[in-house]
Structure formats: structure tokens, C-alpha cells
Coordinates of C-alpha atoms (C1' of nucleotides) in Angstrom, one line a residue:
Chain A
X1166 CA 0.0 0.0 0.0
X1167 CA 1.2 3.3 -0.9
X1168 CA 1.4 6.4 1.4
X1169 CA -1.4 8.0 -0.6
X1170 CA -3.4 5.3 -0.3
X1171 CA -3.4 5.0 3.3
X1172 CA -3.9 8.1 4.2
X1173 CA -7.0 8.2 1.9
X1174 CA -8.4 5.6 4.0
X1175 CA -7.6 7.0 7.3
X1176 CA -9.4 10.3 5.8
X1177 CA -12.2 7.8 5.4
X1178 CA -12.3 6.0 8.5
X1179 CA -12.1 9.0 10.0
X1180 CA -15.0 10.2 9.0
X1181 CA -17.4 7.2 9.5
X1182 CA -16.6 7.3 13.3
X1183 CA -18.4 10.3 13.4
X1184 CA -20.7 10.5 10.4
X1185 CA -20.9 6.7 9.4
X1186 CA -24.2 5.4 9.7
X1187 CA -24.2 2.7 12.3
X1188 CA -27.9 1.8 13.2
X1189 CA -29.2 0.3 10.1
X1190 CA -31.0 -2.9 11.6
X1191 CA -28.2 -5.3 9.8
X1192 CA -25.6 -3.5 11.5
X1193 CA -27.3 -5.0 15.0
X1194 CA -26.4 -8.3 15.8
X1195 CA -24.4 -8.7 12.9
X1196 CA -23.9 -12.2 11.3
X1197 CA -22.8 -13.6 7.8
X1198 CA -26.7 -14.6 7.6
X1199 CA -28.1 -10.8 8.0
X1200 CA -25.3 -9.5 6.3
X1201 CA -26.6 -11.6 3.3
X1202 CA -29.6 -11.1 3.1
X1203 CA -29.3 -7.4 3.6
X1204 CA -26.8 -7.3 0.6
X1205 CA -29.0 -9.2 -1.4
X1206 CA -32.2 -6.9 -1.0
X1207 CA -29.9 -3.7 -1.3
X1208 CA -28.8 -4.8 -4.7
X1209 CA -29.9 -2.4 -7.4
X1210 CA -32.3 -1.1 -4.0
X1211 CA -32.2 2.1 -2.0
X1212 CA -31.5 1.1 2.0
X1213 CA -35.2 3.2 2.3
X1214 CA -36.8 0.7 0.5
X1215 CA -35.3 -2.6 1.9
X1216 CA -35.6 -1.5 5.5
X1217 CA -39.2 -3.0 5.9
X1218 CA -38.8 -6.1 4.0
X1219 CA -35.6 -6.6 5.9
X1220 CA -37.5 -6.7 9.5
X1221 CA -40.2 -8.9 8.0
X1222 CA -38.2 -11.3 6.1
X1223 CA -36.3 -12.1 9.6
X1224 CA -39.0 -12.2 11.9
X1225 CA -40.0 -14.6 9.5
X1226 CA -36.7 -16.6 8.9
X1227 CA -34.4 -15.4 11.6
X1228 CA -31.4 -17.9 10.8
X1229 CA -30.4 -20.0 7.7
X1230 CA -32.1 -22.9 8.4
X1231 CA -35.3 -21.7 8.8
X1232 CA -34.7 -20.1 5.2
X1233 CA -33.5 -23.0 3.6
X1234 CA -36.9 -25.3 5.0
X1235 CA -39.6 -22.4 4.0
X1236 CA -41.7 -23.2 0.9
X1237 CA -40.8 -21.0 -1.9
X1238 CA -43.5 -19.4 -2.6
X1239 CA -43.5 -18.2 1.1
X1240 CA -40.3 -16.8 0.6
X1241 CA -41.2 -15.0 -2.8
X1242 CA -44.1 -13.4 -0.9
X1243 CA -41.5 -11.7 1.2
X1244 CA -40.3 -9.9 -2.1
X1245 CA -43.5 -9.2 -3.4
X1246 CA -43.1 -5.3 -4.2
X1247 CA -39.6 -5.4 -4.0
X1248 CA -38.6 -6.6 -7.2
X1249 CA -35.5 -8.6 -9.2
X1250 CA -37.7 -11.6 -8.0
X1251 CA -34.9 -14.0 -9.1
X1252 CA -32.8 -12.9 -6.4
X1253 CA -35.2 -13.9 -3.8
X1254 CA -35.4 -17.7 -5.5
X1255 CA -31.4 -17.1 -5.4
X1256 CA -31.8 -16.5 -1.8
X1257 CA -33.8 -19.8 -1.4
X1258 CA -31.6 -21.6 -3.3
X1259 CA -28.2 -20.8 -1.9
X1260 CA -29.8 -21.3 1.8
X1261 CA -30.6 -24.7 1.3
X1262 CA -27.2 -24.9 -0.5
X1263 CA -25.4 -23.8 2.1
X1264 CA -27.1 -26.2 4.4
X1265 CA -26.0 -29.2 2.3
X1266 CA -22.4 -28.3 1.6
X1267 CA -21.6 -26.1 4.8
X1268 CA -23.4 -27.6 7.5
X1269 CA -25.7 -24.3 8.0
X1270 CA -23.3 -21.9 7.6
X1271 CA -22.3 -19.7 5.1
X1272 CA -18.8 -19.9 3.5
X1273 CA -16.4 -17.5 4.6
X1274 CA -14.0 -17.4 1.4
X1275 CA -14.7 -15.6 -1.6
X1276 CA -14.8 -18.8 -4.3
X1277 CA -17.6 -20.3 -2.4
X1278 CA -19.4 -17.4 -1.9
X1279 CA -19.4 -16.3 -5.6
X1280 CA -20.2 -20.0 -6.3
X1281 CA -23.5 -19.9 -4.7
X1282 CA -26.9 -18.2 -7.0
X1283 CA -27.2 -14.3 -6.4
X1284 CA -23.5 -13.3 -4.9
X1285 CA -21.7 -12.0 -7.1
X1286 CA -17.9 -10.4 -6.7
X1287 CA -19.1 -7.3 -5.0
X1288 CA -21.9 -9.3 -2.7
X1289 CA -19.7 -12.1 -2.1
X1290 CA -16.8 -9.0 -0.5
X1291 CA -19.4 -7.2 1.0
X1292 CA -20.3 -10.6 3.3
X1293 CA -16.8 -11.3 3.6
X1294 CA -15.7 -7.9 5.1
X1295 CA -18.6 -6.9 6.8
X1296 CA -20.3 -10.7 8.0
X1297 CA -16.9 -12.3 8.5
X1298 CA -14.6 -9.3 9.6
X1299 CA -12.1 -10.1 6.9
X1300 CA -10.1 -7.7 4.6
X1301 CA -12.0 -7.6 1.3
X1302 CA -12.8 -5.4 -1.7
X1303 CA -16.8 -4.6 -2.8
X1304 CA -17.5 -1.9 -5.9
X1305 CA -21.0 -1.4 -5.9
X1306 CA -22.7 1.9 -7.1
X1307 CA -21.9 3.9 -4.2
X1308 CA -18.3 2.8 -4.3
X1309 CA -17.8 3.1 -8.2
X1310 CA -19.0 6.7 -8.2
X1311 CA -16.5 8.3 -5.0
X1312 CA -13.8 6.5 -7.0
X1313 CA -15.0 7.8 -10.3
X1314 CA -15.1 11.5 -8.6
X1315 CA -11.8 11.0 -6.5
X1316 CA -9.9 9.6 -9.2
X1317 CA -11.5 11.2 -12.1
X1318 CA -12.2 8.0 -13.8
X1319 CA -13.5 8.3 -17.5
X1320 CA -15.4 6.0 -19.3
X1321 CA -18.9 3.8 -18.6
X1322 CA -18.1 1.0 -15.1
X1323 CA -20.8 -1.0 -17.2
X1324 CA -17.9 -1.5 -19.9
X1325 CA -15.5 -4.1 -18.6
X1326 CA -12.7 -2.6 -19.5
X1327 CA -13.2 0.5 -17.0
X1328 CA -14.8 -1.9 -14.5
X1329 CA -11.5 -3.6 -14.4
X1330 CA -9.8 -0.3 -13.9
X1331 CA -12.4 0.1 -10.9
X1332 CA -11.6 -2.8 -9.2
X1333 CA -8.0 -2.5 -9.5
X1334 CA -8.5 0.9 -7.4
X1335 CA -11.1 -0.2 -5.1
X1336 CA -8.5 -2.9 -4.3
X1337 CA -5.6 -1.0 -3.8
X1338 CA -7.3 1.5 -1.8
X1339 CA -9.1 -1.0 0.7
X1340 CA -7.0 -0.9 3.9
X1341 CA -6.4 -4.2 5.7
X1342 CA -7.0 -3.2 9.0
X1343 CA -10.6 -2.2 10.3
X1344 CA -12.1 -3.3 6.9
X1345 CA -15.3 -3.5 7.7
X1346 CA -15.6 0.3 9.2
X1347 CA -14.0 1.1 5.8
X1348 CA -16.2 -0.7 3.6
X1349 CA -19.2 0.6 5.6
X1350 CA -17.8 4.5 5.5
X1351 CA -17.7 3.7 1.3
X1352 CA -21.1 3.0 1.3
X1353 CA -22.0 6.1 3.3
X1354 CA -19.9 8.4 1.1
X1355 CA -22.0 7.9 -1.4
X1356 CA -25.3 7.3 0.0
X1357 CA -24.7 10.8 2.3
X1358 CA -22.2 13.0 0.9
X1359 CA -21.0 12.0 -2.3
X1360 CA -24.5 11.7 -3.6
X1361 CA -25.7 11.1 -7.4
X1362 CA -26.8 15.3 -7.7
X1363 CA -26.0 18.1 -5.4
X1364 CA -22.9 16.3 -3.7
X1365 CA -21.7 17.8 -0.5
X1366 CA -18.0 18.8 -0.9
X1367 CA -18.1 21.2 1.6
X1368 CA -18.6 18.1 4.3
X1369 CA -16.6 15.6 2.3
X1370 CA -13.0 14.0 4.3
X1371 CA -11.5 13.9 0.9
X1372 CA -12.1 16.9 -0.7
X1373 CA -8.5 18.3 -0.7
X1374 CA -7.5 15.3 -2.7
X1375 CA -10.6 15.2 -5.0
X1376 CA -10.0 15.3 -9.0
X1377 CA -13.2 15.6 -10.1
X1378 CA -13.4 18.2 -7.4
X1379 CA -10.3 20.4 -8.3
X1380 CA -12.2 20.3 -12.1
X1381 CA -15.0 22.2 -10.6
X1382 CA -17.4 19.5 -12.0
X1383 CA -17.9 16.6 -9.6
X1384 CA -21.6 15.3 -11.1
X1385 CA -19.6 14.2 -14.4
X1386 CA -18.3 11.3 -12.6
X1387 CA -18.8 8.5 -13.0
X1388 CA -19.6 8.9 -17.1
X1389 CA -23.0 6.3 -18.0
X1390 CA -24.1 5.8 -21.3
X1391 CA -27.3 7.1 -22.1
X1392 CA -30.5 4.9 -22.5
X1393 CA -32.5 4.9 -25.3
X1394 CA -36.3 5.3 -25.2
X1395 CA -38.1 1.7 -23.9
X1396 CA -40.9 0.6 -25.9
X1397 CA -44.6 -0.1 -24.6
X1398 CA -46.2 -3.4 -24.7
X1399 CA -49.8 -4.4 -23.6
X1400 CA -51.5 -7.2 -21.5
X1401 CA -55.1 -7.6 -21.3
X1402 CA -55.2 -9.7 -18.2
X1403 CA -58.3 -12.0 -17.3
X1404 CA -59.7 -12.1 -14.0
X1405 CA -61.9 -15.2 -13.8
X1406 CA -63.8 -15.0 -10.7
X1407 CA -66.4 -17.5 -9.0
X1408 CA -67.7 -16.4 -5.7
X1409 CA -64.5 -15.3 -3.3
X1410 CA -61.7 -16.9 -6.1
X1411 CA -59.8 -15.9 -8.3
X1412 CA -58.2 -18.6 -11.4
X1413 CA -54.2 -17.7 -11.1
X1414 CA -50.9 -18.9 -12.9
X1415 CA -47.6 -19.0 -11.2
X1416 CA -45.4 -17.9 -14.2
X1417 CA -41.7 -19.8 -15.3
X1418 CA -38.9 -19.6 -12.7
X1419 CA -37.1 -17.6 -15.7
X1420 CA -38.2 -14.2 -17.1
X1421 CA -40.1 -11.3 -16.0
X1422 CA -42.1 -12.1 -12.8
X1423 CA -40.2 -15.9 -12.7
X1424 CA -42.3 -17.9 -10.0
X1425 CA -44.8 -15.6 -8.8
X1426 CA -48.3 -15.3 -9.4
X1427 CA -50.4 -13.1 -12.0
X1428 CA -53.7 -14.0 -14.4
X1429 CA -53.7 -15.6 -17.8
X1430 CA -53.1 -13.2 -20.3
X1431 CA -55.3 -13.1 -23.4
X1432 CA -54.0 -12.1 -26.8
X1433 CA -53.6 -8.3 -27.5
X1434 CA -54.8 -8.7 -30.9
X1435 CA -57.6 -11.2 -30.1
X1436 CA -61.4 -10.0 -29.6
X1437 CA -62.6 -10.1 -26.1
X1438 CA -65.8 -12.4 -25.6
X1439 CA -69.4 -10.5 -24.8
X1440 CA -69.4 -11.1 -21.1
X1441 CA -65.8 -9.4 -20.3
X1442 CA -66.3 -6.4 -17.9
X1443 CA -63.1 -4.3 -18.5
X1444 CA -61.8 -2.8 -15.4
X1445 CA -59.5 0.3 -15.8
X1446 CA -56.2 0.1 -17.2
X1447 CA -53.0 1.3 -15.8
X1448 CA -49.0 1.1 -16.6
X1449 CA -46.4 -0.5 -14.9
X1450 CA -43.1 0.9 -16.1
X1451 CA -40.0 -1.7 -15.7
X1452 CA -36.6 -0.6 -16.6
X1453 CA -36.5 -1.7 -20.4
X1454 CA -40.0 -1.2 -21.3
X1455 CA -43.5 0.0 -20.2
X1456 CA -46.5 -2.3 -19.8
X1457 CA -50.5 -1.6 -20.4
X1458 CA -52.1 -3.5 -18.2
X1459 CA -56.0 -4.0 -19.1
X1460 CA -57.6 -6.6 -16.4
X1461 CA -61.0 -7.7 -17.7
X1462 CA -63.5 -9.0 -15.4
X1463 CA -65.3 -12.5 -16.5
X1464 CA -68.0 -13.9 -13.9
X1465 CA -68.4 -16.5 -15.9
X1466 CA -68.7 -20.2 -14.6
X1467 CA -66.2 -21.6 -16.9
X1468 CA -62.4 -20.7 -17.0
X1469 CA -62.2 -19.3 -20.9
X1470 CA -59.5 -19.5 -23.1
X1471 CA -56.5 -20.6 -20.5
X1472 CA -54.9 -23.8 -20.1
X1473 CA -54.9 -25.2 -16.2
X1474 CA -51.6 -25.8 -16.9
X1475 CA -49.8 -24.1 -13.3
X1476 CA -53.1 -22.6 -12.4
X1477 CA -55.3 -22.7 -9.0
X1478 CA -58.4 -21.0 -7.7
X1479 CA -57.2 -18.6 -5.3
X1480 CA -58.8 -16.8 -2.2
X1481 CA -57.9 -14.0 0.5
X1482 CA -56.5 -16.0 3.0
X1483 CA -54.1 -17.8 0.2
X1484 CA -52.3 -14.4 -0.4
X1485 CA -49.7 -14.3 2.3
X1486 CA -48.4 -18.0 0.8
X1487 CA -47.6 -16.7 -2.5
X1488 CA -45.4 -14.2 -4.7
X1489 CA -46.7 -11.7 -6.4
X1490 CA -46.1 -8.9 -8.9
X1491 CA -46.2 -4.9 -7.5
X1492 CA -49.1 -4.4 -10.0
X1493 CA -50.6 -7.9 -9.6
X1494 CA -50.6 -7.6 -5.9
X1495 CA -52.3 -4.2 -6.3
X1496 CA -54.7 -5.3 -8.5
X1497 CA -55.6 -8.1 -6.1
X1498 CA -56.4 -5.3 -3.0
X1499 CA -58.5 -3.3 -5.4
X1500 CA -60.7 -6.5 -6.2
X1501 CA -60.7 -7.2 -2.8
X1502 CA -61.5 -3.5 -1.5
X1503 CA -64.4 -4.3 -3.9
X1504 CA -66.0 -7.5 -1.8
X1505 CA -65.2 -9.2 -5.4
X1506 CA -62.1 -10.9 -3.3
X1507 CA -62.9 -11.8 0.2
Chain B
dA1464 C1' -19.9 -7.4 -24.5
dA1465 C1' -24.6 -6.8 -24.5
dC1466 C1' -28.8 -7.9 -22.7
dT1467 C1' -32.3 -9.1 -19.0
dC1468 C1' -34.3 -8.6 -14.8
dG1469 C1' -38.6 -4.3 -10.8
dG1470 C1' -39.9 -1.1 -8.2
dG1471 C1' -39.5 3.2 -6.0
dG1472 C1' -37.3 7.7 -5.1
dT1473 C1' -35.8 12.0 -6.9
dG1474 C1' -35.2 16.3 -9.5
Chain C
dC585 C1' -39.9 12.2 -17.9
dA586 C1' -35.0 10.7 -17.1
dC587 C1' -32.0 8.7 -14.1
dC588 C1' -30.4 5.6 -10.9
dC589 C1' -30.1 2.8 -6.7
dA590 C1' -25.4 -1.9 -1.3
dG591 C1' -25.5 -6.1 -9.2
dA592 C1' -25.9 -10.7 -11.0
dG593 C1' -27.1 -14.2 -14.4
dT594 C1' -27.6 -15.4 -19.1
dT595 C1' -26.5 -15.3 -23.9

DNA sequence: AACTCGGGGTG
DNA sequence: CACCCAGAGTT
């Protein structure tokens, strides 16, 4: 480690013992398990958002064990309205993993980690330094823009040619003693001071040593392409209904919505039958396109037009045993608000 | 290397 | 509306 480096970290470390955040519920009673889990729902997730599903999910399954023997679709309805579904069946999945090859426990070397579903390099550091107390390297989006900005680091992370350049300074930089403070402090950078728009430089423990500061221009860093426009699509949903049902699908484990539950769609381009009752549209907006959604209403006795392939009749009290889109799960309180559910 | 995967917060 | 957030898996 150079002298530059280490005095870059100390700058850091520093600061977090007196503007580090250090009561986020997975910084209490601190384990590889909560550690996990918290870095799985924080993935591509703003802490704001996770903090409630974080309490739920481990009053529900407080260790690994109890992870690893829940049903699925129990699991999957912890996520529901969180989103990036798969890494809730990647959660699943690596518990029960872990339970076979590690007797319970999570690994504690980065291989193993990576090796299980959903932990990738940065996840897989991020347990490691903060769950296990050893010296390791994460570059997630809070991480990857301080460097960008310290550094003044050109070019797109999301091009592996800069990411590479990103790791090799988020390594060198990454002290080896009091890791996981400094690894936590990284995290807070960004999230507090070194923020997306409107960063606080004035407040900042490396300021004086800043690039992108010293160019007057701090928000360039770090450089993204830009997106183009995302296309809309449409669903016209059916809602077959007898009594206090509802006929549902659970959808593939792979795409959009893998393993949670929605209603058969029917063809955009088909004609709807007499007795449909259309029910107001909205739009659901993902990250690569928007969707219509039209739900129709049939009271009919027969199921029309689906296959029963992966379907069930399903009532109120079924809900909290099953995963289920945002707009799904929505649509379901609106039916039920409506005595149509319930 | 490019693409796929959600939902919510923010300006 | 655009952008992005404690990224990873698939192709």
C-alpha cells in the first residue's frame, strides 16, 4: 500500500466514526446470515426501501435454516413489491445450499461465496468484510462513483474494460486493517455526501485530494451511457372470478415475474368475448419497457380460453403463501376493497 | 460485451 | 420524464 493510499483511508475512516451510519437494523447483531440477506435486497435497492422487508423477512426466517426449509412461494411473498424476483429464489436456493455443503453456515472465502446463486464479486466481498470481519474489496454503485469522482475516472463501469480499472482501485485503496468500518464508511460516502446530484463537498474527508473536485465538475463522474427510449407493450389480463376466487398462474422460474403469481393473459390482438367487464387500465413501467395493463372482469362459470396448466383457484387468505407482482398484488387489493375478493 | 431482470425515489 | 439505486445471471 502506498502512502497515498493509506492516508486516503484514514481520511475515510475518520469520518465514518463520526458520520458513518451505524444503526441500520443489519448492522445489529451482525452475522454472515443478516449480512446476506441485507446485501441481497440492497442490490440495485435504495436502504429506504429494503428497511421493511428486511424486518419482515427475519422475523419470518431469523437464521439460515429456517430459510433453507420455507416453501418457496412463502419466501417469494417476502419480495413481493420489492422486485429482481430472481434474487429472492437465489436466496432460497443458496440457503438450502449452504445447508447441504456447509453444514448451515455460510462460506467464509470468496470462491464459495461467488459459487452460490445471487453473490456475485461485490456481494460475495461485501459478506466477507462486513459478515466475517475479513479484509476484502466490494465496488457497488456507491463505491464506483467516490472512485470515479476521486480519481476522475472516465469512461462507462458497465464496460469491462473501466470496471477492471475500478476494481484495481477499489483494491488497492481497501485498507487491511478495520475493513469492515471502511467498507461501511464507502457505502456512506456515497449514499450521504458524495451523492448522485448536489454532492456535498463542503462536508466531504476527501475533498482536498478530489479530482473531479479540483475540475470544478464533480456530477460528471462517473460517465454512464445514455438509455434509449423503452418501448410499450400491452397485456389484457383476465380475472376469472367465482364467488371469493380468483383462477391464477404461477409464471416460469425464468423471465419477468419468474415464480410468482399473476392472471392468464389473453391475446392483445384477439377479440374479447361478450361477457368481459373491462376494469380500468393502468401502466407498470420496468426498466426496459413500459407495460399496459387492461384486467377484464369474467363472472363466468367456466375458465375461458386458459390452459390449467400451473393454475389454482385462489382466495384471501391464500395471499400471504404466494409471490406476487407490485401491480398484480395491487390489482388483487383493489378486487378485494371491492368485496369481489374476500 | 450486450442484454435481461422491478420497483421506488428524486429532480 | 429521465435517471439511478449496497448487481448478478444469461446469452
Amino acid at each position: 500500500m502506498t502512502f497515498s493510499n493509506a492516508k486516503f483511508s484514514d481520511a475515510v475512516l475518520a469520518w465514518f466514526d463520526h458520520a458513518g451510519r451505524k444503526h441500520l437494523p443489519w448492522q445489529q447483531a451482525v452475522t454472515p446470515y443478516r449480512v446476506w440477506v441485507s446485501e441481497i435486497m440492497l442490490q440495485q435497492t435504495q436502504v429506504s426501501t429494503v428497511l421493511p422487508y428486511f424486518q419482515r423477512f427475519m422475523a419470518s426466517f431469523p437464521t439460515l435454516a429456517d430459510l433453507a426449509r420455507a416453501p418457496i412461494d412463502e419466501v417469494l411473498h417476502h419480495w413481493t413489491g420489492l422486485g429482481y424476483y430472481a434474487r429472492g429464489r437465489n436466496l432460497h436456493k443458496a440457503a438450502q445450499l449452504s445447508c447441504e455443503r456447509y453444514a448451515g453456515a455460510l462460506p467464509d472465502t470468496l470462491d464459495a461465496l461467488m459459487a452460490l446463486p445471487g453473490i456475485g464479486r461485490s456481494t460475495a466481498g461485501a459478506i466477507l468484510a462486513l459478515g466475517f470481519g475479513q479484509r476484502a474489496v466490494i465496488l457497488d454503485g456507491n463505491v464506483k462513483r467516490v472512485l470515479a469522482r476521486h480519481q476522475a475516472l472516465a469512461g462507462d463501469p458497465a464496460k469491462a474494460a473501466v470496471s477492471k480499472a475500478f476494481w484495481a482501485l477499489a483494491n488497492a485503496l481497501t485498507p487491511t486493517q478495520r475493513c469492515a468500518d471502511y467498507t461501511q464508511a464507502m457505502m456512506d460516502l456515497g449514499a450521504t455526501l458524495c451523492t448522485r446530484s448536489k454532492p456535498a463537498c463542503s462536508r466531504c474527508p476527501v475533498q482536498t485530494s478530489c479530482m473531479a473536485y479540483a475540475q470544478g465538475e464533480p456530477t460528471r463522474y462517473p460517465e454512464k451511457q445514455r438509455k434509449q427510449a423503452v418501448p410499450t407493450r400491452e397485456a389484457i389480463l383476465m380475472i376469472h372470478r367465482q364467488h371469493d376466487q380468483v383462477w391464477m398462474q404461477q409464471r416460469p422460474s425464468t423471465g419477468i415475474w419468474g415464480g410468482l403469481w399473476s392472471f392468464p393473459e389473453w391475446p392483445a390482438d384477439a377479440e374479447l368475448p361478450e361477457q368481459a367487464e373491462p376494469l380500468p387500465a393502468f401502466m407498470h413501467v420496468f426498466s426496459h419497457f413500459r407495460l399496459h395493463i387492461r384486467p377484464v372482469l369474467f363472472s363466468s362459470r367456466a375458465v375461458l380460453g386458459v390452459s390449467d396448466a400451473n393454475g389454482r383457484w385462489v382466495t384471501l387468505s391464500d395471499l400471504p403463501a404466494l409471490g406476487f407482482p407490485a401491480p398484480i398484488y395491487s390489482l388483487l387489493q383493489r378486487l378485494g376493497a371491492r368485496q369481489e375478493v374476500c
